[in-house]
PDB file of C-alpha atoms and ligand atoms in Angstrom:
ATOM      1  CA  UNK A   1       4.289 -19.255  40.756  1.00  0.00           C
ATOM      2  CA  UNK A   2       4.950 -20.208  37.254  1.00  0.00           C
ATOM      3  CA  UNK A   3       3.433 -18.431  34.268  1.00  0.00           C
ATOM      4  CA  UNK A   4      -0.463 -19.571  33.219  1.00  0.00           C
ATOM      5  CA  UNK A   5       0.505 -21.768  30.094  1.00  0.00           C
ATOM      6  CA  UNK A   6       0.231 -19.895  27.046  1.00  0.00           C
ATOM      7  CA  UNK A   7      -3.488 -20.090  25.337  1.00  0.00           C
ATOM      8  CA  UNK A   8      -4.654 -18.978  21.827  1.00  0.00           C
ATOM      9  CA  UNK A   9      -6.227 -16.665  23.870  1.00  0.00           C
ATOM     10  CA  UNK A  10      -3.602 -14.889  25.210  1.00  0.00           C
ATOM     11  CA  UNK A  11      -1.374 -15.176  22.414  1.00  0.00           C
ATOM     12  CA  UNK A  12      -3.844 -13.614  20.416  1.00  0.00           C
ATOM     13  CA  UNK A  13      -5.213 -10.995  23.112  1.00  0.00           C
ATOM     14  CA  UNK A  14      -8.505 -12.321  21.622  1.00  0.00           C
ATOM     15  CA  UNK A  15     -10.419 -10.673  24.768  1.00  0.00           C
ATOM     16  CA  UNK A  16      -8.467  -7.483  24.140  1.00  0.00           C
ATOM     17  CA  UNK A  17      -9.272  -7.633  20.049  1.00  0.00           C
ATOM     18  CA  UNK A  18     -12.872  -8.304  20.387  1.00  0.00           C
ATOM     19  CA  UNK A  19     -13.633  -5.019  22.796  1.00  0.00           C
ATOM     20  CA  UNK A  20     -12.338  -2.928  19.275  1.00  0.00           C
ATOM     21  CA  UNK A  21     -14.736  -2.649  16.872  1.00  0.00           C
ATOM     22  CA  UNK A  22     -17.064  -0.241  18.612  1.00  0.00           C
ATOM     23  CA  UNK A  23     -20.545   0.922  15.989  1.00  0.00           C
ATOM     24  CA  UNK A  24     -20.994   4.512  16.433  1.00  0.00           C
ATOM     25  CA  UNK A  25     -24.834   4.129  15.241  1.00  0.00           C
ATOM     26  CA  UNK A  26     -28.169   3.803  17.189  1.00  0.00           C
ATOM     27  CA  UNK A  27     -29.676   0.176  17.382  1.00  0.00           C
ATOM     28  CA  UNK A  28     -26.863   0.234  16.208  1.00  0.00           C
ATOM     29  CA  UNK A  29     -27.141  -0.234  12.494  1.00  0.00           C
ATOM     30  CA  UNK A  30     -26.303  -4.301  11.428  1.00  0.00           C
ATOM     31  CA  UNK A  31     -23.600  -3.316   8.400  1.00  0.00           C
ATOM     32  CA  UNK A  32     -21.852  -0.720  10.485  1.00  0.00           C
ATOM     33  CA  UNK A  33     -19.775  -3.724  12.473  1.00  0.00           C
ATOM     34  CA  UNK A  34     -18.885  -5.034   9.327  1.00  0.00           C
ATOM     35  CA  UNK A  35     -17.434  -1.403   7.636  1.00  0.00           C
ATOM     36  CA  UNK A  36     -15.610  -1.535  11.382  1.00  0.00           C
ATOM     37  CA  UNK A  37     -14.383  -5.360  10.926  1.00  0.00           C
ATOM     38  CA  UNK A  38     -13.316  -4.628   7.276  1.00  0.00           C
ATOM     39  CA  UNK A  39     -11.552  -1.450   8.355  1.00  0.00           C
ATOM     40  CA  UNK A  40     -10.126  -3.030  11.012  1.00  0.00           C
ATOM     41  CA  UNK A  41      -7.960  -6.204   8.962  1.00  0.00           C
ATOM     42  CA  UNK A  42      -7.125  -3.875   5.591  1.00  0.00           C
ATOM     43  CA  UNK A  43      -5.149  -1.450   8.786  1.00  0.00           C
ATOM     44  CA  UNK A  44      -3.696  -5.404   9.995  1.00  0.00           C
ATOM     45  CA  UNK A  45      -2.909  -5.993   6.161  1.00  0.00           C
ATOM     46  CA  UNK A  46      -1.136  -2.614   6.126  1.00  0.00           C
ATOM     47  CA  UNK A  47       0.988  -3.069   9.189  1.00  0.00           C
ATOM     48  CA  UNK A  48       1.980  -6.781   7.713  1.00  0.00           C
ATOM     49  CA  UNK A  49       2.825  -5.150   3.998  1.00  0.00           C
ATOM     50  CA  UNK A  50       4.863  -3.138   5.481  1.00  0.00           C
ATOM     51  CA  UNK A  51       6.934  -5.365   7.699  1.00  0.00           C
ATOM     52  CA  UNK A  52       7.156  -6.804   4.057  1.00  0.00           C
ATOM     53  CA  UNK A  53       8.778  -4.562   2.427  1.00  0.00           C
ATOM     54  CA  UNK A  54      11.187  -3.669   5.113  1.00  0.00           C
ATOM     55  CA  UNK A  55      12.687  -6.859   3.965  1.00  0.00           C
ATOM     56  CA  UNK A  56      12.272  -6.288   0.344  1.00  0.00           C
ATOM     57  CA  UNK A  57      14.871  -3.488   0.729  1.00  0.00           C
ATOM     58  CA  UNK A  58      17.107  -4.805   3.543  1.00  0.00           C
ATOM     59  CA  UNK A  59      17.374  -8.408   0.934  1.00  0.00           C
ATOM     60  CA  UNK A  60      18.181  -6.165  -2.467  1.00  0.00           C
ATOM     61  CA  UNK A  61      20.617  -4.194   0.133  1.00  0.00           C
ATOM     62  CA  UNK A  62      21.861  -7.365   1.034  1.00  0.00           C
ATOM     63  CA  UNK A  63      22.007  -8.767  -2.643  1.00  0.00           C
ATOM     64  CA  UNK A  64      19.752 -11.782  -2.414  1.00  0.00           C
ATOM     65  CA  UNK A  65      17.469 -11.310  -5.011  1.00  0.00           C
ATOM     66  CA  UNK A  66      15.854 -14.605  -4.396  1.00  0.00           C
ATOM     67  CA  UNK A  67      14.494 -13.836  -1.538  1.00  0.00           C
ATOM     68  CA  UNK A  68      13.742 -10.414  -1.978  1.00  0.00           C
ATOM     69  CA  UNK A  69      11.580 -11.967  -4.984  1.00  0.00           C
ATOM     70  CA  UNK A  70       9.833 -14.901  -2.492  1.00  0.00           C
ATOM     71  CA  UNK A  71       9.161 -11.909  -0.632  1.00  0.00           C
ATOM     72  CA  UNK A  72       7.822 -10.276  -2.942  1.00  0.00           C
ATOM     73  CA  UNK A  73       5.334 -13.113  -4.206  1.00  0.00           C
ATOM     74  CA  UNK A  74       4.100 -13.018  -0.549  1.00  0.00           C
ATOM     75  CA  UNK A  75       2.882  -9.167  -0.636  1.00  0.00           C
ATOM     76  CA  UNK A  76       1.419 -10.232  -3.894  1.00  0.00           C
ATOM     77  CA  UNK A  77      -0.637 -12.771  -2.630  1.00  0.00           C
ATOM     78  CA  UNK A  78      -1.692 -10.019   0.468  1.00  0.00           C
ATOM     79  CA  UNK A  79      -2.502  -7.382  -2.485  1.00  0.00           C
ATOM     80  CA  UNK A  80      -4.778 -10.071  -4.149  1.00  0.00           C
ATOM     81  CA  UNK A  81      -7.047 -10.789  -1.005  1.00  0.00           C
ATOM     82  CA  UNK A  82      -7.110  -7.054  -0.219  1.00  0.00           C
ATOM     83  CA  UNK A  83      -8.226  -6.529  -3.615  1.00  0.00           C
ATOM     84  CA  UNK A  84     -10.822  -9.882  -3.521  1.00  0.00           C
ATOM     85  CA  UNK A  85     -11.923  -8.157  -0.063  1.00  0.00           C
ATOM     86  CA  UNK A  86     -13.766  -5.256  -1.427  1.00  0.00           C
ATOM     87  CA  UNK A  87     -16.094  -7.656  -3.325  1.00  0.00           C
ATOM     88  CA  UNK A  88     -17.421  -8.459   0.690  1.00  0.00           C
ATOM     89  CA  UNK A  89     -18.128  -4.497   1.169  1.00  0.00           C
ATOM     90  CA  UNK A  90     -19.413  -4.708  -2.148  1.00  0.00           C
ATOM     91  CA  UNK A  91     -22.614  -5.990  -0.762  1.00  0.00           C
ATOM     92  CA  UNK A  92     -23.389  -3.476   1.922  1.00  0.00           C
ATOM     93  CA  UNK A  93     -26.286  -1.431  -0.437  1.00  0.00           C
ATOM     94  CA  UNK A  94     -25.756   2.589  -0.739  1.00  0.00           C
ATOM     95  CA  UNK A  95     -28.735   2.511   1.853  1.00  0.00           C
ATOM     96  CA  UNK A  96     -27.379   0.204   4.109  1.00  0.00           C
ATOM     97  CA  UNK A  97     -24.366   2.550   3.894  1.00  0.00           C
ATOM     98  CA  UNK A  98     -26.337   5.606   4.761  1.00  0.00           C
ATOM     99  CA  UNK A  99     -27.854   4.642   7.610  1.00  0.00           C
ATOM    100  CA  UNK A 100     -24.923   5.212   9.559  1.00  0.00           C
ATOM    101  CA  UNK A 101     -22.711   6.777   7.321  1.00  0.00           C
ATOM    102  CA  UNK A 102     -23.256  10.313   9.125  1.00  0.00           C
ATOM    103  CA  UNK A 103     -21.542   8.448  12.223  1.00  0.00           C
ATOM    104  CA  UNK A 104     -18.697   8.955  10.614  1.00  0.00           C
ATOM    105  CA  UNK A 105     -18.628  12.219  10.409  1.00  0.00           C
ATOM    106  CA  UNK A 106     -15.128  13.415   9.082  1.00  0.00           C
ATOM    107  CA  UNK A 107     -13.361  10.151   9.286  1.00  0.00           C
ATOM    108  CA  UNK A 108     -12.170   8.307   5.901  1.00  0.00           C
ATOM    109  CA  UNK A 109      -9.564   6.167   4.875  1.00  0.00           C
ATOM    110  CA  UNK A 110      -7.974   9.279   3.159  1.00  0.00           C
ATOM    111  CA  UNK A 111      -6.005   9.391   6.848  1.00  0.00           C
ATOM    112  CA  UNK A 112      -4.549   6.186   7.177  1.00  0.00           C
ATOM    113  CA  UNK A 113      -1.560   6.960   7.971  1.00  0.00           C
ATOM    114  CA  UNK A 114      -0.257   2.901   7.669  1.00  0.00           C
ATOM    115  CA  UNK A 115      -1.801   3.381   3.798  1.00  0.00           C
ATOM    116  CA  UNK A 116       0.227   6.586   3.203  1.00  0.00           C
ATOM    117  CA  UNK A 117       3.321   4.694   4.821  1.00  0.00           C
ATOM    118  CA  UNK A 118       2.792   2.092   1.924  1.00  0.00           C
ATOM    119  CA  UNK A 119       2.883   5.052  -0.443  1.00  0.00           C
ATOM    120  CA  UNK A 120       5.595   6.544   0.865  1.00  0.00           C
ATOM    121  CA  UNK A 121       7.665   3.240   0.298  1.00  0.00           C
ATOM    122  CA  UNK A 122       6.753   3.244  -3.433  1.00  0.00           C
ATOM    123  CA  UNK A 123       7.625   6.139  -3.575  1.00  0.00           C
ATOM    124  CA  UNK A 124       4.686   8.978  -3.445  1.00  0.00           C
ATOM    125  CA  UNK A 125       5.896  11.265  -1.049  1.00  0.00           C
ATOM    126  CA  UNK A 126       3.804  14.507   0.251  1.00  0.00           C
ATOM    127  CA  UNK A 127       4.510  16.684   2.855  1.00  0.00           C
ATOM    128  CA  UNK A 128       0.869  17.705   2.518  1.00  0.00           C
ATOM    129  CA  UNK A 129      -0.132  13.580   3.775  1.00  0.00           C
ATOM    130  CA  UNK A 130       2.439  14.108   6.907  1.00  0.00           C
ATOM    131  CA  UNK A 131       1.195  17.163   7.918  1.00  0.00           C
ATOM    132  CA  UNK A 132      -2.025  15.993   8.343  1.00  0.00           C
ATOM    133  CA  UNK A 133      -1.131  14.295  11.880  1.00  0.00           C
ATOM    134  CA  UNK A 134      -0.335  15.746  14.860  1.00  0.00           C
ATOM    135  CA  UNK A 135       3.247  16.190  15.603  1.00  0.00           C
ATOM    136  CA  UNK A 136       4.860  13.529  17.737  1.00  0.00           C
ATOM    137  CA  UNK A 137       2.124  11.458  17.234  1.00  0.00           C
ATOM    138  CA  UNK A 138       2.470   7.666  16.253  1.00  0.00           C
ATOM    139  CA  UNK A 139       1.399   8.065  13.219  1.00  0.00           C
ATOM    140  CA  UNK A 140       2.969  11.228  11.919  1.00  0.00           C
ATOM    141  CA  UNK A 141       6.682   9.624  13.558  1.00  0.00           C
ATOM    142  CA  UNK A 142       6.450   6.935  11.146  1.00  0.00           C
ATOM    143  CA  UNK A 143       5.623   9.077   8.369  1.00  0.00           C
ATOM    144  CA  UNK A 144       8.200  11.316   8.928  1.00  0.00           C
ATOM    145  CA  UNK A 145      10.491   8.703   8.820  1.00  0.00           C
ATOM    146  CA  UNK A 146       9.249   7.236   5.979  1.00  0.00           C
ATOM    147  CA  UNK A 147       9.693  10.395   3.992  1.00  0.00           C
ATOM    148  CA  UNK A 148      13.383  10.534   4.631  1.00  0.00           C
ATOM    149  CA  UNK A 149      14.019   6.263   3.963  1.00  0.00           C
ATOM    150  CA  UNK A 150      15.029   5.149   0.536  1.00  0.00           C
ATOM    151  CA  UNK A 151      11.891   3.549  -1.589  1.00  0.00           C
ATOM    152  CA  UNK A 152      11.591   0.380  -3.320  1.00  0.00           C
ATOM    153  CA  UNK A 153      12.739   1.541  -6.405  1.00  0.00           C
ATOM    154  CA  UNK A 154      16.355   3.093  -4.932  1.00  0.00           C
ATOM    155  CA  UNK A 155      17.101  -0.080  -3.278  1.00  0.00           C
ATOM    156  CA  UNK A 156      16.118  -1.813  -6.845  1.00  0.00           C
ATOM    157  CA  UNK A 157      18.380   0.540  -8.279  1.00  0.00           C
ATOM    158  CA  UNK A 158      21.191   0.301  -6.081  1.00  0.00           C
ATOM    159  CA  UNK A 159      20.994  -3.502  -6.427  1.00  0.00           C
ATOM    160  CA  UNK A 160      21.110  -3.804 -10.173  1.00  0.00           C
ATOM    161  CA  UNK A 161      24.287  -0.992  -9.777  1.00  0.00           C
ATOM    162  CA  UNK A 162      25.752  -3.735  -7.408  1.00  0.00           C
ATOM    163  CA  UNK A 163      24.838  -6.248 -10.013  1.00  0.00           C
ATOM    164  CA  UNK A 164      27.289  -4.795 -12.657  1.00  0.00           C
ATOM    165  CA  UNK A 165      24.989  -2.027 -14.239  1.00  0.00           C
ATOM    166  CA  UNK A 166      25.774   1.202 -14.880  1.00  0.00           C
ATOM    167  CA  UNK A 167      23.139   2.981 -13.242  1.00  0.00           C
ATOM    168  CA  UNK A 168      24.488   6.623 -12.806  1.00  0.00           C
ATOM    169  CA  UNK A 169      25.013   8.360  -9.957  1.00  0.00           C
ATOM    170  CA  UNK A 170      22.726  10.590 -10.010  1.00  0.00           C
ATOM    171  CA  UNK A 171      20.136   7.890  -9.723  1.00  0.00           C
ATOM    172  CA  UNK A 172      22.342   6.516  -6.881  1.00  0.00           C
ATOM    173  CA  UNK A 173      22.073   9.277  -4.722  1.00  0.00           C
ATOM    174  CA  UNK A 174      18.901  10.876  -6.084  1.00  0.00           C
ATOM    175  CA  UNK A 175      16.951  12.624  -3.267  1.00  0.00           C
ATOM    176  CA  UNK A 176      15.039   9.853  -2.132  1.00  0.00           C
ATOM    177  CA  UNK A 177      12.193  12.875  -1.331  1.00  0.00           C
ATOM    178  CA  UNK A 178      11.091  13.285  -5.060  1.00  0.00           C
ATOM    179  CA  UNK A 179       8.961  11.445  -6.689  1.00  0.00           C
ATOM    180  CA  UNK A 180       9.686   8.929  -9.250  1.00  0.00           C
ATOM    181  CA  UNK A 181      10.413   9.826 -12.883  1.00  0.00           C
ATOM    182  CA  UNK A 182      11.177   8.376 -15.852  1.00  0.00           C
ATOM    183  CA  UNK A 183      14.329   8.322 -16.932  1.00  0.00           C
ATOM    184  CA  UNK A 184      16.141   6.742 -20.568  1.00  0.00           C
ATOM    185  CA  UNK A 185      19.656   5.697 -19.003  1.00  0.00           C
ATOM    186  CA  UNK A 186      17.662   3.647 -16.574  1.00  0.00           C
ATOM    187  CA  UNK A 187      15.208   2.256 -19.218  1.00  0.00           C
ATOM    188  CA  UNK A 188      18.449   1.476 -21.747  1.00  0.00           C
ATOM    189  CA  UNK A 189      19.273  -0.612 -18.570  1.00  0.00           C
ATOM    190  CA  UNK A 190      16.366  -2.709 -18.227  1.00  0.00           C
ATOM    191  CA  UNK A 191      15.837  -3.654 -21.862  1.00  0.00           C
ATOM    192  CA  UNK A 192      19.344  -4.981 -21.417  1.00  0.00           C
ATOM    193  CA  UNK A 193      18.035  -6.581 -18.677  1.00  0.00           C
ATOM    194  CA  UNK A 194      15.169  -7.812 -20.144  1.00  0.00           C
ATOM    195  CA  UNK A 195      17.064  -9.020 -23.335  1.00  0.00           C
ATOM    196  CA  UNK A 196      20.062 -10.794 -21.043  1.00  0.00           C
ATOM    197  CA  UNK A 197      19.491 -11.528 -17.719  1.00  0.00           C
ATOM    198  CA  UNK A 198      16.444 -13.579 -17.134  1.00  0.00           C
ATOM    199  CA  UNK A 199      17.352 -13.848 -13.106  1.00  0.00           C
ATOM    200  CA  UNK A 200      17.224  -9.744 -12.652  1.00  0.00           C
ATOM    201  CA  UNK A 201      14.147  -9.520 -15.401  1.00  0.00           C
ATOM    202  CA  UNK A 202      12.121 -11.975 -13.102  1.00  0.00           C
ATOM    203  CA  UNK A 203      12.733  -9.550 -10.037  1.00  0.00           C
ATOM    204  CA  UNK A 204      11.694  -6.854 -12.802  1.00  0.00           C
ATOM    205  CA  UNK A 205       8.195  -8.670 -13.031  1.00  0.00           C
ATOM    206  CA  UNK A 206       7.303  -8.851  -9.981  1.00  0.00           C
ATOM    207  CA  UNK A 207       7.470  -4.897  -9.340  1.00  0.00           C
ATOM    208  CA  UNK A 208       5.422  -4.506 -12.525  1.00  0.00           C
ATOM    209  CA  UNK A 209       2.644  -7.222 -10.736  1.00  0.00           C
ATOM    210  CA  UNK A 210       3.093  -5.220  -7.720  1.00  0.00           C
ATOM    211  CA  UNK A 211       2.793  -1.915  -9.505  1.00  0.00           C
ATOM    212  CA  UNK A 212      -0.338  -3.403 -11.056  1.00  0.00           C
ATOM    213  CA  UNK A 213      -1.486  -4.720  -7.873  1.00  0.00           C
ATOM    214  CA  UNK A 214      -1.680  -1.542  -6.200  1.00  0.00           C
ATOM    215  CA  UNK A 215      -3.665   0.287  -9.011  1.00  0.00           C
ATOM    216  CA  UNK A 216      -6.083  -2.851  -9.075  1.00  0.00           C
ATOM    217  CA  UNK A 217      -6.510  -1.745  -5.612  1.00  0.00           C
ATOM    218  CA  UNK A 218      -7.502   1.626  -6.423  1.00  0.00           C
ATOM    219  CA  UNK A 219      -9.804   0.890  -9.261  1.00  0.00           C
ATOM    220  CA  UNK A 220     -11.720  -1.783  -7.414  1.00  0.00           C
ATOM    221  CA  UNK A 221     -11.932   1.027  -4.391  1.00  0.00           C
ATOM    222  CA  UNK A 222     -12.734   3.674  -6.216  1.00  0.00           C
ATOM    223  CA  UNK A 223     -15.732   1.228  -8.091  1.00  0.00           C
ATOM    224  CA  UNK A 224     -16.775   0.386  -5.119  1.00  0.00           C
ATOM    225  CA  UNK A 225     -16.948   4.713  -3.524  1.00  0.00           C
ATOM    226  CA  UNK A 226     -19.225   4.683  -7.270  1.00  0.00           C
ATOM    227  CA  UNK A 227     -21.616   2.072  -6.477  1.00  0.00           C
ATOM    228  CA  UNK A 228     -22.031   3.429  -2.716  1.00  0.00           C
ATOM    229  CA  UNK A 229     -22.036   7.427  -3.071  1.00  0.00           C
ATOM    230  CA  UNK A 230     -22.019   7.646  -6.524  1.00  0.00           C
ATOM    231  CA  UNK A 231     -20.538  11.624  -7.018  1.00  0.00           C
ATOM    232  CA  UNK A 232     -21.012  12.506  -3.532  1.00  0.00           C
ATOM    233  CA  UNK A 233     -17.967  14.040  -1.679  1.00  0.00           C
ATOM    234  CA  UNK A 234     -16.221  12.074   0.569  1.00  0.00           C
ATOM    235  CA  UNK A 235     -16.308  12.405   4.711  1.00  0.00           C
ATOM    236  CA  UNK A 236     -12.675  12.768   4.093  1.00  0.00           C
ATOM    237  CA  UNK A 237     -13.946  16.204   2.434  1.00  0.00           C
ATOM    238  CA  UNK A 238     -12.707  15.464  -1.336  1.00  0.00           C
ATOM    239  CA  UNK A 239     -14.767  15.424  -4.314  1.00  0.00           C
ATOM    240  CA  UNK A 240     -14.737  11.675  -3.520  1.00  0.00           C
ATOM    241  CA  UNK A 241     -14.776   9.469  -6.597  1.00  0.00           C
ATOM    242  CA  UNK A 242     -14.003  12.518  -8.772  1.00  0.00           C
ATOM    243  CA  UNK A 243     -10.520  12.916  -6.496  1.00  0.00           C
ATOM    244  CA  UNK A 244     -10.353   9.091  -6.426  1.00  0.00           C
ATOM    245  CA  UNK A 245     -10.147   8.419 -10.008  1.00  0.00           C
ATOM    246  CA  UNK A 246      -7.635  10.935 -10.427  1.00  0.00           C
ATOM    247  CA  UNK A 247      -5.216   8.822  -8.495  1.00  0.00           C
ATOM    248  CA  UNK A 248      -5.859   5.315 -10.729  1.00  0.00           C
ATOM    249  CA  UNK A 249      -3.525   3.973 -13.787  1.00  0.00           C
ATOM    250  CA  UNK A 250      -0.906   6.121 -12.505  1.00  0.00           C
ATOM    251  CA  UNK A 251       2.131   3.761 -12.141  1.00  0.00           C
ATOM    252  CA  UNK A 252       4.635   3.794  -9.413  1.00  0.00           C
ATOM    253  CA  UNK A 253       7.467   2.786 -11.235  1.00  0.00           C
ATOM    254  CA  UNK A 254       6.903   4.788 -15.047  1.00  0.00           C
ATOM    255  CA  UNK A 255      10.815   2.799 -16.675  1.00  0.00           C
ATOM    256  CA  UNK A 256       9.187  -0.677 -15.737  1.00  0.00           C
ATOM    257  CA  UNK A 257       6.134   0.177 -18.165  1.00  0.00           C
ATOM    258  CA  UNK A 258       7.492   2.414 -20.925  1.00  0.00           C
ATOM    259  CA  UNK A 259      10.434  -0.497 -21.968  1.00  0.00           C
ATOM    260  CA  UNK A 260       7.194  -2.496 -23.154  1.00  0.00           C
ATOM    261  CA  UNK A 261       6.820  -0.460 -26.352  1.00  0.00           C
ATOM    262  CA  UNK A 262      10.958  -0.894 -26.668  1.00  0.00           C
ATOM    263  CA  UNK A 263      11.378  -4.518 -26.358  1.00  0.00           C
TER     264      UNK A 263
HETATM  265  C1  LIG B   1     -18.336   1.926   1.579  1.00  0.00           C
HETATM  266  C2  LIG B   1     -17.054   1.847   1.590  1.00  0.00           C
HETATM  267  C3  LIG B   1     -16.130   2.987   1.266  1.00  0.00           C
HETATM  268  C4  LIG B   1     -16.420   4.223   0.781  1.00  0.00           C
HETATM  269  C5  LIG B   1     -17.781   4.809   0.390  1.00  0.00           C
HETATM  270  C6  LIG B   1     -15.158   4.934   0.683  1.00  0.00           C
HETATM  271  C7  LIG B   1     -15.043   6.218   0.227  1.00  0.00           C
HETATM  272  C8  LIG B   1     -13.856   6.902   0.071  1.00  0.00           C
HETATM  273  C9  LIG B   1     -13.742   8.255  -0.429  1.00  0.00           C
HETATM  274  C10 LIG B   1     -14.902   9.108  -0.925  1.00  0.00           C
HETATM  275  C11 LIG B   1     -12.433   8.573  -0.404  1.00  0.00           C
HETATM  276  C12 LIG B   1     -11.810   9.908  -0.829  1.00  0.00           C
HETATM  277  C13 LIG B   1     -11.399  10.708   0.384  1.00  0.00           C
HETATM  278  C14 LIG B   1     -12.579  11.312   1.120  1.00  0.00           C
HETATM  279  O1  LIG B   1     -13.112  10.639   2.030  1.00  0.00           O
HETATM  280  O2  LIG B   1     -12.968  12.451   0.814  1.00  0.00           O
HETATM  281  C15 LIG B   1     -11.715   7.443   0.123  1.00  0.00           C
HETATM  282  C16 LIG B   1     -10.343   7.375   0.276  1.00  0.00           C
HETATM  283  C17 LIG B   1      -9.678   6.277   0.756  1.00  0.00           C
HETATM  284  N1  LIG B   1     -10.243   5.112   1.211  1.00  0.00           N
HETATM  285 FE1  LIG B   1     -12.161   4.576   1.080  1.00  0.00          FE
HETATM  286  N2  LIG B   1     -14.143   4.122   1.065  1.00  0.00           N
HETATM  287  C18 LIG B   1     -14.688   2.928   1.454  1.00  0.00           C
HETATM  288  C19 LIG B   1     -14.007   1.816   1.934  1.00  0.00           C
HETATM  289  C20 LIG B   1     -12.651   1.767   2.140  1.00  0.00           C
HETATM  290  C21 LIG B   1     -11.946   0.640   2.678  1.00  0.00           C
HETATM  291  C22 LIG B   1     -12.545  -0.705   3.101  1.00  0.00           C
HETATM  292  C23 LIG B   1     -10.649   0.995   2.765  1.00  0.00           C
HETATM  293  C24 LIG B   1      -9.562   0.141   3.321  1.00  0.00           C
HETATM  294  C25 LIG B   1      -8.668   0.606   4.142  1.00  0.00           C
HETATM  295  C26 LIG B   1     -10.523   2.331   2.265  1.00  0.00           C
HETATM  296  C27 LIG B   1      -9.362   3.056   2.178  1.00  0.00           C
HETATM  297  C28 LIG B   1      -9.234   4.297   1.625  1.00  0.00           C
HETATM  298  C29 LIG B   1      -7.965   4.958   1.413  1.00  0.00           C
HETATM  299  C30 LIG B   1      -6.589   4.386   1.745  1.00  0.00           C
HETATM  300  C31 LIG B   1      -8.238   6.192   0.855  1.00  0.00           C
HETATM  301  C32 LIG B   1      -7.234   7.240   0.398  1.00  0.00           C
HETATM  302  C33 LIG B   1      -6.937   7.033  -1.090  1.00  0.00           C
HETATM  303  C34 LIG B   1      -6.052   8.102  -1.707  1.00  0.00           C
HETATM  304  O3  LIG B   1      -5.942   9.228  -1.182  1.00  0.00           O
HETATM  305  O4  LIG B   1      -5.453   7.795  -2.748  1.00  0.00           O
HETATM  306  N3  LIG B   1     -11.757   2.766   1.883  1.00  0.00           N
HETATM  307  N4  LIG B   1     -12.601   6.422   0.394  1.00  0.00           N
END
């Protein structure tokens, strides 16, 4: 017997995909499938970001700064429709929210583990986010690994060092478990950058639109926890927007922004 010839059913496991999204309500409750269907494609945009950036770092470890950039542009363009995709939950009233919000009892996007992956990349690290899943479990595995990789901003660093500046060691081999400071021998670099290379200063841009992205994410989510709950805590048990807004205008990589005022 030969194979059944490949459908875009099967490719897709359509069947399979359509048996997920699974309202916890009574009736049940008409928005609830679409806080499940949202849910559902920001984890798929997650998983696809951060296939992404795998080969963001493995093309600045490989020198091709090209196509690290075209890379680059593509998470971009992902960040924008996540971003554009709030406006859809946007509509779901704080009413139509409530009638099934208890459903959700402690669940929250405060443990997705795929989103704290993404963190971890850019470089916020906690130990506090890995210990939150189980050990040996899918999720916490990939965190864990996560932790201990290089982020974004090493393998940026180690590229320009391979590029013919004088990054200094202790950058180099910084322990790739602290968070990201700022620093003046690597800011003296990037002006020079800036002022001379106009190939390296695009790449430059595009992790300033990135580190923009991401906090564009985080204001338009943390809007959109206002509109819904207003100052109520979250199901993920924070002080909800209070916690949230804590988190937004803080960049991800601090050299890339404080060179403006130097330039
Ligand atoms: C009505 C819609 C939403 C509300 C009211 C809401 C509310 C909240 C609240 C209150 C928090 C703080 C943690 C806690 O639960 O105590 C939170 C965190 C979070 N939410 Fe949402 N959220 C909504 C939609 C979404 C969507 C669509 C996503 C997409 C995946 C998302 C992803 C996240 C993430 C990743 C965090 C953790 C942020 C951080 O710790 O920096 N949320 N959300």
């Amino acid at each position: 017997m030969t194979d059944p010839a490949v459908t875009y059913a099967s490719y897709l496991n359509i069947d399979e995909l359509l048996t997920l999204q699974q309202p916890r309500s009574q009736g049940p409750e008409h928005d609830e499938l679409l806080f499940i269907v949202i849910h559902q494609v920001y984890e798929l945009w997650f998983k696809e970001l951060l296939h992404e950036f795998d080969r963001v770092r493995q093309l600045l470890d490989a020198g091709k700064p090209h196509r690290a950039q075209h890379t680059l542009k593509r998470i971009l363009t992902i960040l924008k429709v996540m971003v554009a995709q709030l406006d859809i939950l946007e509509t779901m009233t704080p009413l139509e929210f409530l009638s099934f919000r208890e459903r959700l009892e402690a669940a929250s996007g405060f443990q997705s583990d795929q989103f704290r992956q993404i963190e971890f990349l850019l470089g916020v690290k906690s130990q506090a986010a890995l210990h939150r899943f189980p050990e040996e479990s899918r999720a916490r595995v990939a965190l864990e690994r996560r932790y201990q990789e290089p982020t974004v901003w090493d393998a940026f660093l180690r590229y320009l060092s391979k590029e013919g500046y004088a990054v200094p060691p202790s950058h180099l081999d910084r322990d790739v478990v602290a968070g990201i400071e700022p620093s003046a021998e690597v800011q003296r670099i990037l002006v020079s950058v800036y002022r001379d290379d106009t190939k390296n200063a695009e790449l430059c841009e595009r992790l300033v639109d990135l580190d923009e992205g991401i906090q564009e994410w985080r204001y338009r989510h943390v809007k959109m926890v206002e509109r819904t709950i207003g100052a109520k805590s979250g199901t993920g048990g924070s002080a909800g927007a209070a916690y949230l807004q804590q988190t937004v205008g803080r960049p991800l990589f601090p050299d890339l922004w404080q060179i403006r005022s130097q330039l």
